[in-house]
Short mmCIF file of C-alpha atoms and ligand atoms in Angstrom, two decimals:
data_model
loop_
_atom_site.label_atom_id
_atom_site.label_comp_id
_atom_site.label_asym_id
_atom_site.label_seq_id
_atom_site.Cartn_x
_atom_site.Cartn_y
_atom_site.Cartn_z
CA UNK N 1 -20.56 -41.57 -10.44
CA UNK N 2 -16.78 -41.95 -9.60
CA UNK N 3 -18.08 -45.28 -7.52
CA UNK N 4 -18.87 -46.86 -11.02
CA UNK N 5 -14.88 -46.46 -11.83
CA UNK N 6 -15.18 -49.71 -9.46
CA UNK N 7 -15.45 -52.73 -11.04
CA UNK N 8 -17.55 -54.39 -8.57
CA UNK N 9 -20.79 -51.76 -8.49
CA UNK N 10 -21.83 -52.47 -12.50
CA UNK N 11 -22.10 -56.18 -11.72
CA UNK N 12 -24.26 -55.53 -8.42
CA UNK N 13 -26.63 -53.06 -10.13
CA UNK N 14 -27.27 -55.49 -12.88
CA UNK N 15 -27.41 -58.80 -10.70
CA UNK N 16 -29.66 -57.06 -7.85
CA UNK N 17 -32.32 -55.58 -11.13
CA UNK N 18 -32.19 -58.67 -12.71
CA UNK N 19 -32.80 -60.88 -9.71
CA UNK N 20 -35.85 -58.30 -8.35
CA UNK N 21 -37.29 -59.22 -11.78
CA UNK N 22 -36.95 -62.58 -12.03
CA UNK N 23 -38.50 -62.35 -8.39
CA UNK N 24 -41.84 -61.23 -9.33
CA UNK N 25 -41.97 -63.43 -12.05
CA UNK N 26 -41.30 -66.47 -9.77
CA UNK N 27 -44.02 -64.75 -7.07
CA UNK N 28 -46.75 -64.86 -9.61
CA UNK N 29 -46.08 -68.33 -10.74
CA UNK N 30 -46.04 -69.43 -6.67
CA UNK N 31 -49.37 -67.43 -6.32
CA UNK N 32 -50.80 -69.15 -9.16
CA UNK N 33 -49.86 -72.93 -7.80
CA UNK N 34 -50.64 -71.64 -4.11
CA UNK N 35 -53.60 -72.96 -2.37
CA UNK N 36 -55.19 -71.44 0.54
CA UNK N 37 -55.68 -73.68 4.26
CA UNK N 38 -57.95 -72.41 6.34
CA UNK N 39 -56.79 -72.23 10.07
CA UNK N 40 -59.92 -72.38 11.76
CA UNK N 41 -60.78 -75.54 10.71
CA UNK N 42 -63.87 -75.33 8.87
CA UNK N 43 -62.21 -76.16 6.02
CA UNK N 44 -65.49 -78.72 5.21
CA UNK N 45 -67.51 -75.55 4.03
CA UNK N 46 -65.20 -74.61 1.22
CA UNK N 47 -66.43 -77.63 -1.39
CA UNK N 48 -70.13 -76.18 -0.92
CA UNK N 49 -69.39 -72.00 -1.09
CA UNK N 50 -66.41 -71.31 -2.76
CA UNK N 51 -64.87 -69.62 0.08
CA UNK N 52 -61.47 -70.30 2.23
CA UNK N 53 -62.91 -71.08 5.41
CA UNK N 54 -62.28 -67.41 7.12
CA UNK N 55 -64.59 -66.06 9.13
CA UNK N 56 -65.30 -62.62 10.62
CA UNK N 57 -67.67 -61.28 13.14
CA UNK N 58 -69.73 -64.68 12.73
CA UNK N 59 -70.95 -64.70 9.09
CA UNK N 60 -68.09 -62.33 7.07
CA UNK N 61 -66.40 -65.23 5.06
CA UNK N 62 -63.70 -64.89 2.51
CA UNK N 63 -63.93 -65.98 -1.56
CA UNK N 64 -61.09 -67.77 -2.56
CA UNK N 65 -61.09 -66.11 -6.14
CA UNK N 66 -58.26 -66.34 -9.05
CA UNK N 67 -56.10 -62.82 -9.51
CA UNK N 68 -58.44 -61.36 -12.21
CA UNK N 69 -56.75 -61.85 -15.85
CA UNK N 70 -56.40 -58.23 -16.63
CA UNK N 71 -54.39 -57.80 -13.29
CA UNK N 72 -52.49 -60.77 -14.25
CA UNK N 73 -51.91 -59.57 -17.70
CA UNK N 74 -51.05 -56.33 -16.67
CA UNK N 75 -47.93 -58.28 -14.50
CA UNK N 76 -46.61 -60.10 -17.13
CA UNK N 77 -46.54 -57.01 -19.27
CA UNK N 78 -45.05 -55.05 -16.75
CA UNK N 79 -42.16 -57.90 -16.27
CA UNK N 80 -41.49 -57.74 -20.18
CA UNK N 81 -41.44 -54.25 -20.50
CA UNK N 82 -38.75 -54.05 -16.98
CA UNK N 83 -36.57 -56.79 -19.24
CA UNK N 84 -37.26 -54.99 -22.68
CA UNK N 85 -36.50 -51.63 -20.79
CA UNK N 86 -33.03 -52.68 -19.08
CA UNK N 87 -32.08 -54.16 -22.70
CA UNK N 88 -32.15 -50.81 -24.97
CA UNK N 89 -31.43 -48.46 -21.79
CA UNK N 90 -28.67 -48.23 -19.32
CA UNK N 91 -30.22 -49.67 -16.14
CA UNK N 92 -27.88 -52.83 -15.68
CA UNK N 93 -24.77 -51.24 -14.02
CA UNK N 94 -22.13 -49.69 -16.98
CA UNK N 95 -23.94 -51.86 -19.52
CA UNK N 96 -24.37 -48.98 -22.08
CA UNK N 97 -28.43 -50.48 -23.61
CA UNK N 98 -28.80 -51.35 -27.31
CA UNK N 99 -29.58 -47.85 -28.17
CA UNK N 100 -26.65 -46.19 -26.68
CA UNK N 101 -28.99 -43.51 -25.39
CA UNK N 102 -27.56 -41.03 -22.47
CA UNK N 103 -28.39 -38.27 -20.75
CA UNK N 104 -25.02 -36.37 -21.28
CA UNK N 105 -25.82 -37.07 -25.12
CA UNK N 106 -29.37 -35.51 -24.70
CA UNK N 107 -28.18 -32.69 -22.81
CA UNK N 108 -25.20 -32.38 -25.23
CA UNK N 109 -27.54 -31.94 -28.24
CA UNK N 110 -30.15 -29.89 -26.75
CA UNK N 111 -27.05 -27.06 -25.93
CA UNK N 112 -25.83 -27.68 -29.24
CA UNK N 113 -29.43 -26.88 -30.56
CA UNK N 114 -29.92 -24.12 -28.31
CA UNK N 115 -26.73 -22.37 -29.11
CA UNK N 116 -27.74 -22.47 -32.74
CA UNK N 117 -31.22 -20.98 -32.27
CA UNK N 118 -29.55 -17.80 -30.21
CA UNK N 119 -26.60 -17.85 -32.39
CA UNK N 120 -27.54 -14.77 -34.60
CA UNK N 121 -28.59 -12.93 -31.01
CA UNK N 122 -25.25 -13.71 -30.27
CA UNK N 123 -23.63 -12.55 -33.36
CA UNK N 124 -24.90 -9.29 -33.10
CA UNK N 125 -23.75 -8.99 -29.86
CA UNK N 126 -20.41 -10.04 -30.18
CA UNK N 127 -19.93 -7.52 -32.98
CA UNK N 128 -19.77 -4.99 -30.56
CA UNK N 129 -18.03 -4.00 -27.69
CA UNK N 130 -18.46 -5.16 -23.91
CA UNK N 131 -18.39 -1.30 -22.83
CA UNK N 132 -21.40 -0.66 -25.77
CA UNK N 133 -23.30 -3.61 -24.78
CA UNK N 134 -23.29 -2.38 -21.07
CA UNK N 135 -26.13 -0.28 -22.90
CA UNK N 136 -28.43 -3.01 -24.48
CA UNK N 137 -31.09 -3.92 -22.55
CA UNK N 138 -31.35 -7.25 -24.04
CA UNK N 139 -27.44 -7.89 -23.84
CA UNK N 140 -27.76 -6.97 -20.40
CA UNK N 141 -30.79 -9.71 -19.67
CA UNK N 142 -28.82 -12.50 -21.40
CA UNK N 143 -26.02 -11.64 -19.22
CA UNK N 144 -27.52 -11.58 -15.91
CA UNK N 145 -29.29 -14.62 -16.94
CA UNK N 146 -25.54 -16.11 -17.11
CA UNK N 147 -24.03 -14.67 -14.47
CA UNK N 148 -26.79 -16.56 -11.88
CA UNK N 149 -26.19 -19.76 -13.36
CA UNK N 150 -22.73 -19.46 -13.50
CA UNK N 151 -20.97 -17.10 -11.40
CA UNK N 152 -23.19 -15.84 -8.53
CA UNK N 153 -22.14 -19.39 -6.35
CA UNK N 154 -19.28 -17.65 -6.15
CA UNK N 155 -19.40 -14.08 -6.28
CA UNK N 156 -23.32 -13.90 -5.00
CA UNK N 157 -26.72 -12.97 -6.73
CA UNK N 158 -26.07 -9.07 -6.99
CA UNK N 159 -22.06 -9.53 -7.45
CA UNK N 160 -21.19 -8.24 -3.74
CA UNK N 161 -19.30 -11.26 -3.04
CA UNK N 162 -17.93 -12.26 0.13
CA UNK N 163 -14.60 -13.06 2.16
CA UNK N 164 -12.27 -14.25 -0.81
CA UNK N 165 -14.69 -13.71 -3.73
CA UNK N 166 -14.34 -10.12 -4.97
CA UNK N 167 -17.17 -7.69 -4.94
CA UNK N 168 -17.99 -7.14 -8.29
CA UNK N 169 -19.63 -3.82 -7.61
CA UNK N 170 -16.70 -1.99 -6.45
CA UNK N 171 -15.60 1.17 -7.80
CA UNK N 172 -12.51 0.45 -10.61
CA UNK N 173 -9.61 1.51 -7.51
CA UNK N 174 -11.25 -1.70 -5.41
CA UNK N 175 -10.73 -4.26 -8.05
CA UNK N 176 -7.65 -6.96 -7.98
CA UNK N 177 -7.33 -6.39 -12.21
CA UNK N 178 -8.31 -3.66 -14.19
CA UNK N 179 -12.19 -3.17 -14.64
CA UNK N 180 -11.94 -2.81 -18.57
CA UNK N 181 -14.18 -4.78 -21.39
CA UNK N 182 -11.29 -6.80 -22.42
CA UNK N 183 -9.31 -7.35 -19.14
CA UNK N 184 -12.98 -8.84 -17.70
CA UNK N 185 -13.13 -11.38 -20.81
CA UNK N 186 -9.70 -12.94 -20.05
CA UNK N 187 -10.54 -13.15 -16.08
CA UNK N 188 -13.99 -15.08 -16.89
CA UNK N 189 -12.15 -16.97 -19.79
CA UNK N 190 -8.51 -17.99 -18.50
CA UNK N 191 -9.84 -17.33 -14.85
CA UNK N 192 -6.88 -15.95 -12.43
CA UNK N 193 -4.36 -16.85 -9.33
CA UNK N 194 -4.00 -14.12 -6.78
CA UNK N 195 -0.78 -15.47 -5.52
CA UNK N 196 0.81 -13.65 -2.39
CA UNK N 197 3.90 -15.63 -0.67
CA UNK N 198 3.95 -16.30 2.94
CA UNK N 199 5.92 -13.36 4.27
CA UNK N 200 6.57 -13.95 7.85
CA UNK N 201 9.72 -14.95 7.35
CA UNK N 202 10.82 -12.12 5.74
CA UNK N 203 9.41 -9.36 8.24
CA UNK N 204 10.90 -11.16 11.34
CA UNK N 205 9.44 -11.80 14.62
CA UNK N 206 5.57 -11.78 15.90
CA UNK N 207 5.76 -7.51 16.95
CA UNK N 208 7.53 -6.85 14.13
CA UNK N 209 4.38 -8.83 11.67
CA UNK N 210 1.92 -6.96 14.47
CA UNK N 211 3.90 -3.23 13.27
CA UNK N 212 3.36 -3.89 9.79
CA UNK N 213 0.03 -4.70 10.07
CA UNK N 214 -0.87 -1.42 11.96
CA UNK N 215 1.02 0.38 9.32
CA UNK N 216 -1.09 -1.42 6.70
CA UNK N 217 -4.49 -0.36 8.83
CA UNK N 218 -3.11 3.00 8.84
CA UNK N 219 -3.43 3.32 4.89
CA UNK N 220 -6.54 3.50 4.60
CA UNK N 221 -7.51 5.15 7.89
CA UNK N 222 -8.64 2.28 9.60
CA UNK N 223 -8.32 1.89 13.90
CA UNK N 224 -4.61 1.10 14.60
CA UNK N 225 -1.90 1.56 17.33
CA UNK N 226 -0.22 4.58 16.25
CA UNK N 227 3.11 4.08 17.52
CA UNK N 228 2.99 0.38 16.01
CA UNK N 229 2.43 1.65 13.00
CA UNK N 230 5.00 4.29 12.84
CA UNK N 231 8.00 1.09 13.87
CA UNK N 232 6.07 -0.71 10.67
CA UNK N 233 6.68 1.66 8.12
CA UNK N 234 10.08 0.67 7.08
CA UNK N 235 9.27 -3.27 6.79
CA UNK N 236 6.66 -2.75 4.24
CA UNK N 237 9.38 -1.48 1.95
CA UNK N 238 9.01 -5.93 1.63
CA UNK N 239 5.66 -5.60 0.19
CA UNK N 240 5.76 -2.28 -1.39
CA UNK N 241 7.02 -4.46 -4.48
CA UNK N 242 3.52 -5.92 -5.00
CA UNK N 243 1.31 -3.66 -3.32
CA UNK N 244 3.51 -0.29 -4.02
CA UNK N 245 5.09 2.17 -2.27
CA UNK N 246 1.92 3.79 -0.98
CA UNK N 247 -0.10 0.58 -0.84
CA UNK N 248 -2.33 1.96 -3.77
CA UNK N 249 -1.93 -2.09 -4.98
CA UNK N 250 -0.76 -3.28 -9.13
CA UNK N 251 -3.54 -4.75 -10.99
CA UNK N 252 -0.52 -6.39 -13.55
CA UNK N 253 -0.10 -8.63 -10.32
CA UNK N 254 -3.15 -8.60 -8.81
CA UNK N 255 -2.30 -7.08 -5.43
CA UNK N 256 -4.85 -5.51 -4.22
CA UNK N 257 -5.00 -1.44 -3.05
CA UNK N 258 -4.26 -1.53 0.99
CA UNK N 259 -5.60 2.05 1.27
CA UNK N 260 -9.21 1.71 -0.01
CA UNK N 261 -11.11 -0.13 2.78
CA UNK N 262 -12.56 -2.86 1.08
CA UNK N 263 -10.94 -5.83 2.18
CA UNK N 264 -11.31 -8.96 0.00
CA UNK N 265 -10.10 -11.13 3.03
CA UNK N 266 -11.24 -9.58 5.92
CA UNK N 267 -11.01 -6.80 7.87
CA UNK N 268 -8.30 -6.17 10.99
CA UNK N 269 -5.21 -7.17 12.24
CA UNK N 270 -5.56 -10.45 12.67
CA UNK N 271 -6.72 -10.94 9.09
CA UNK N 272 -3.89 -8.67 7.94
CA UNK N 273 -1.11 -10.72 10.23
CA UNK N 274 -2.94 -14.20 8.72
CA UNK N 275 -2.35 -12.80 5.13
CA UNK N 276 1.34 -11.83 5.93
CA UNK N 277 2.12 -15.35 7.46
CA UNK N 278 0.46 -17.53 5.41
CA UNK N 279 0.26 -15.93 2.40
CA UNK N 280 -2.73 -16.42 -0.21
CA UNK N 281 -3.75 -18.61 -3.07
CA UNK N 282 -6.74 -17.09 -4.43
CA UNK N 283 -8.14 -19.03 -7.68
CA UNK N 284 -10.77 -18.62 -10.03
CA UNK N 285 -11.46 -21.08 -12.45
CA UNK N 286 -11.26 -20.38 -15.77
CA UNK N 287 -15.05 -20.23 -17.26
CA UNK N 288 -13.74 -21.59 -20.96
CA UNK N 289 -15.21 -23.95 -22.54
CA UNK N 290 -18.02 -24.02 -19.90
CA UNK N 291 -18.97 -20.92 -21.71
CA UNK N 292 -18.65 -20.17 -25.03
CA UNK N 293 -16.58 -16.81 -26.51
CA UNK N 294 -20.14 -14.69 -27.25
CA UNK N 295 -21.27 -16.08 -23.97
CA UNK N 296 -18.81 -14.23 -22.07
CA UNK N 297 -18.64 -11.44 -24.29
CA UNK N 298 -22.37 -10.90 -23.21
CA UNK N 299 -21.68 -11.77 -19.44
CA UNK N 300 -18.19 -9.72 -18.98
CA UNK N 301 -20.71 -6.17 -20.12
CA UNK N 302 -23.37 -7.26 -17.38
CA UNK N 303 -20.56 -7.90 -14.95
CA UNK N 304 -19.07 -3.91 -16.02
CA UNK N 305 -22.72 -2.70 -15.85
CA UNK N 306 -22.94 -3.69 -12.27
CA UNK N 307 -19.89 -1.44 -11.04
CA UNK N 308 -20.08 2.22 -11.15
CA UNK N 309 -19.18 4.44 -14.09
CA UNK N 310 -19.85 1.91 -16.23
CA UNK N 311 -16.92 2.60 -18.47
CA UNK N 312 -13.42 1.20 -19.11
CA UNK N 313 -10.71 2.92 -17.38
CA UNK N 314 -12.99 4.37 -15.16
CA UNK N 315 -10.99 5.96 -12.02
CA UNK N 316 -14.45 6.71 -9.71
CA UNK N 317 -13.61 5.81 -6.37
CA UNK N 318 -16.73 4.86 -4.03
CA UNK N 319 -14.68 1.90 -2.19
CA UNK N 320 -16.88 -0.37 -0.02
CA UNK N 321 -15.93 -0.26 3.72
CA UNK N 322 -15.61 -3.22 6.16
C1 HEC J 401 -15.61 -21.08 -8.07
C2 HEC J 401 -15.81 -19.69 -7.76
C3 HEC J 401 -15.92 -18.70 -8.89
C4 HEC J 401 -16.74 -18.74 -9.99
C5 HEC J 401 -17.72 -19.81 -10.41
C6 HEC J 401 -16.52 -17.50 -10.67
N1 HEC J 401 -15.58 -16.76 -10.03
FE1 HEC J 401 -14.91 -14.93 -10.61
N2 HEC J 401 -13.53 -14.98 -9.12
C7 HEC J 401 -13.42 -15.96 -8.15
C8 HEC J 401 -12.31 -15.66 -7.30
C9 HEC J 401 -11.85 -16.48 -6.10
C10 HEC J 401 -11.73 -14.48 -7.79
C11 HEC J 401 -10.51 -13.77 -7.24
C12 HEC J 401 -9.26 -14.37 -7.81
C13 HEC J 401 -8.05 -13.63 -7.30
O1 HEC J 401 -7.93 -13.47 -6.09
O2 HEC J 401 -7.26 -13.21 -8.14
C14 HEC J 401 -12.53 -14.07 -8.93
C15 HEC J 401 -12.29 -12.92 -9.70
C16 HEC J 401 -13.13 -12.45 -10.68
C17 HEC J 401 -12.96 -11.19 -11.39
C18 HEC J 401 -11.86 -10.19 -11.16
C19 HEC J 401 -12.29 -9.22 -10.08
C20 HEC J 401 -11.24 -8.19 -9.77
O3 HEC J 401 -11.37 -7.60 -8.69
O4 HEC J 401 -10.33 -7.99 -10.57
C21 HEC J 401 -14.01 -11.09 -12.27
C22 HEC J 401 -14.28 -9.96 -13.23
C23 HEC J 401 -14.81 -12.29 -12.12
N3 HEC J 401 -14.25 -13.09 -11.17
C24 HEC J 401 -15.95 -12.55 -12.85
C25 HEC J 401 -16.59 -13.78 -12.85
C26 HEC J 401 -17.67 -14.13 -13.74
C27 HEC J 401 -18.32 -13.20 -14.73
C28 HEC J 401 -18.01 -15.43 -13.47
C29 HEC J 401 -19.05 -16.28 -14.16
C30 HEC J 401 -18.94 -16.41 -15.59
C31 HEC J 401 -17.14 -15.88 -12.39
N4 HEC J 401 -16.29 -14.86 -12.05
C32 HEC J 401 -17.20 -17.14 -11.83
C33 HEC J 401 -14.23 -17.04 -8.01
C34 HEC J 401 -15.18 -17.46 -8.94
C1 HEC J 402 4.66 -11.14 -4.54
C2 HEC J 402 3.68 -10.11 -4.38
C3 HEC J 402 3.19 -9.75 -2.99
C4 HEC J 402 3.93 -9.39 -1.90
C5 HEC J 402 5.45 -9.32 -1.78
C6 HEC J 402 2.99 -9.09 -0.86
N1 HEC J 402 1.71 -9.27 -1.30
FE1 HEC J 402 0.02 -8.99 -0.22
N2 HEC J 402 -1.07 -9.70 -1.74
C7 HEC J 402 -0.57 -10.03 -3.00
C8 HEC J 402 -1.65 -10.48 -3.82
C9 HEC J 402 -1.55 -10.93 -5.27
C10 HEC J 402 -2.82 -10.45 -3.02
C11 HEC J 402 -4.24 -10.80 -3.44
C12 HEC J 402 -4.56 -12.25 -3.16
C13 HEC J 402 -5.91 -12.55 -3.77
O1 HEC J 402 -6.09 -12.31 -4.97
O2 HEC J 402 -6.76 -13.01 -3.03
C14 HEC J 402 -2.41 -9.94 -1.73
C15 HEC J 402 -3.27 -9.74 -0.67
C16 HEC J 402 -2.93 -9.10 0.51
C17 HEC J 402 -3.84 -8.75 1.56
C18 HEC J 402 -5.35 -9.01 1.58
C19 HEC J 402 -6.04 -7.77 1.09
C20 HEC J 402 -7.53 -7.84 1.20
O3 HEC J 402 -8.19 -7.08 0.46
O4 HEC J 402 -8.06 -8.63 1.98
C21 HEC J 402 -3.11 -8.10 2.52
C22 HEC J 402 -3.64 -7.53 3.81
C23 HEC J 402 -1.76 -8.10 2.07
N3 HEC J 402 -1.68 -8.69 0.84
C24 HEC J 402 -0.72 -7.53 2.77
C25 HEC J 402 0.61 -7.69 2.43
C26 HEC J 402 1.69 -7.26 3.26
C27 HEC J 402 1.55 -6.58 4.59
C28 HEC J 402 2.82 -7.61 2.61
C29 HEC J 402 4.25 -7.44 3.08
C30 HEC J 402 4.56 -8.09 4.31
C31 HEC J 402 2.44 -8.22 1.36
N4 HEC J 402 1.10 -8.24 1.28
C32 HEC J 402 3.34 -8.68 0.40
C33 HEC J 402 0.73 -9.96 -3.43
C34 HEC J 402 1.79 -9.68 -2.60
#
């Protein structure tokens, strides 16, 4: 559509329909005047037989009839209703049509209708809270319902994710925030930034990035060079602000736990040296006004209903590996 912001594209839609219509006017006037010439030269035959003069396999000749009237009616009425048509709609380029009519309207009033009709389902929903709802079967249906039209492009069908998009299903210690009712509303409503600076600079040269890393592969168990690790211990005092001294992560900033094995943005050194140099910019948008308050209400207790221990504050931990 942004094509249309150019001024030239309305005009050429609206010349290019009007001119095809015109066209077929003009072509059924020209057949109407036309007369057909024979080219085999027995042109003499036509006064006695009605016929143009062509002829096949010795005696197959050809009537030279008038378009039948219904056909021709049936042209006519199909050029008035093309000019009618491109009058009251919008078919000419940005020319709006006499009826103002558009699809964005339509769809407009058909959610606006549609949101009224569930609006007492809704009610009742919103009047309790996400971690009850996680119970309601028909909550739960309504939110799933949601969550494929509006989340699982992102965050997949089942809520696994993938690299970058968090698994949804993780046990509470796995997740960037905290897994809670509320805290799930304001991610889906206000979305969130999981903002980590480039830290090269700060940790020094290439081995010294390479030691870190292998410390931070140690946390949580994972293959590493030992002795790497052990000269990497002290420069993660520069992340232990975010992430903590242990790694164990802070949800208040979104860091995510080092020592749990699920790995948002993949697993290894060279994803953990990529993270360190570059840093990450992780966004979500935010899912308000796309969806209104009882909508994600409804679609923040499916989204708790898919972890484990399907309750706020929950401290389970049944991290996902590699
Ligand atoms: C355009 C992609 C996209 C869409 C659509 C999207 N999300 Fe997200 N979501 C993300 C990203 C990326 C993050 C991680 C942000 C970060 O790193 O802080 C995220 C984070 C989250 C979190 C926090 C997870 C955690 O570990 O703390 C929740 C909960 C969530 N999304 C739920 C939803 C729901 C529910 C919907 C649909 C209403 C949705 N998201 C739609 C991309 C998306
Ligand atoms: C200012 C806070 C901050 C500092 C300092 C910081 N990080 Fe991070 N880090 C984050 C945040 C926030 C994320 C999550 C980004 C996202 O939401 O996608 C992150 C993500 C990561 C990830 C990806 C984790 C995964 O699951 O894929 C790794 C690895 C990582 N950090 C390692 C480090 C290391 C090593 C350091 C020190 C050199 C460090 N961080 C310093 C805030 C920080």
């Amino acid at each position: 559509m942004s094509d249309f912001v150019n001024g030239f594209w309305p005009w050429y839609v609206g010349v290019v329909s009007i001119i095809s219509v015109l066209a077929c006017g003009l072509l059924l006037y020209l057949a109407g005047k036309a007369t057909v010439v024979a080219h085999d030269g027995q042109s003499a035959d036509r006064k006695n037989d009605d016929t143009t003069g062509h002829v096949w396999d010795g005696n197959l000749r050809e009537y030279n009839n008038p378009l039948p009237r219904w056909w021709l009616w049936l042209f006519i009425l199909t050029i008035v209703f093309a000019l009618v048509y491109l009058a009251i709609f919008p078919g000419l380029g940005s020319y709006k049509g006499l009826l103002k009519w558009s699809t964005q309207d339509e769809h407009q009033q058909d959610l606006t209708q549609l949101r009224s009709e569930v609006a007492p389902l809704y009610a009742a929903f919103a009047a309790q809270s996400v971690e009850v709802l996680t119970k309601d079967k028909r909550a739960l249906t309504a939110g799933e319902r949601l969550f494929m039209n509006n989340c699982s492009q992102c965050h997949g069908s089942d809520g696994g994710g993938s690299k970058g998009f968090p698994n949804l299903t993780n046990a509470n210690a796995a997740w960037l925030g905290e897994r809670g009712g509320e805290h799930i509303v304001r991610t889906i409503t206000n979305g969130r930034i999981g903002m980590m600076p480039p830290m090269g600079a700060a940790i020094g040269s290439e081995a010294d990035i390479s030691d870190v890393a292998n410390y931070v592969l140690s946390l949580s168990g994972s293959p590493h060079n030992e002795i790497k690790a052990f000269s990497g211990k002290a420069k993660f005092s520069a992340c232990a602000a975010c992430h903590g001294v242990d790694g164990k992560g802070n949800k208040a900033v979104g860091a995510p736990n080092l020592t749990d094995n699920y790995w948002l943005h993949g697993w290894g050194e060279a994803a953990i040296v990529s993270a360190i140099k570059n840093g990450k910019n992780n966004v979500m948008p935010a899912q308000s006004p796309k969806l209104s308050a009882e909508q994600i209400h409804v679609v923040a207790a499916y989204v708790l209903s898919m972890s484990p221990g399907a309750v706020a504050g929950s401290t389970a931990a049944t991290p996902k590996g590699p």
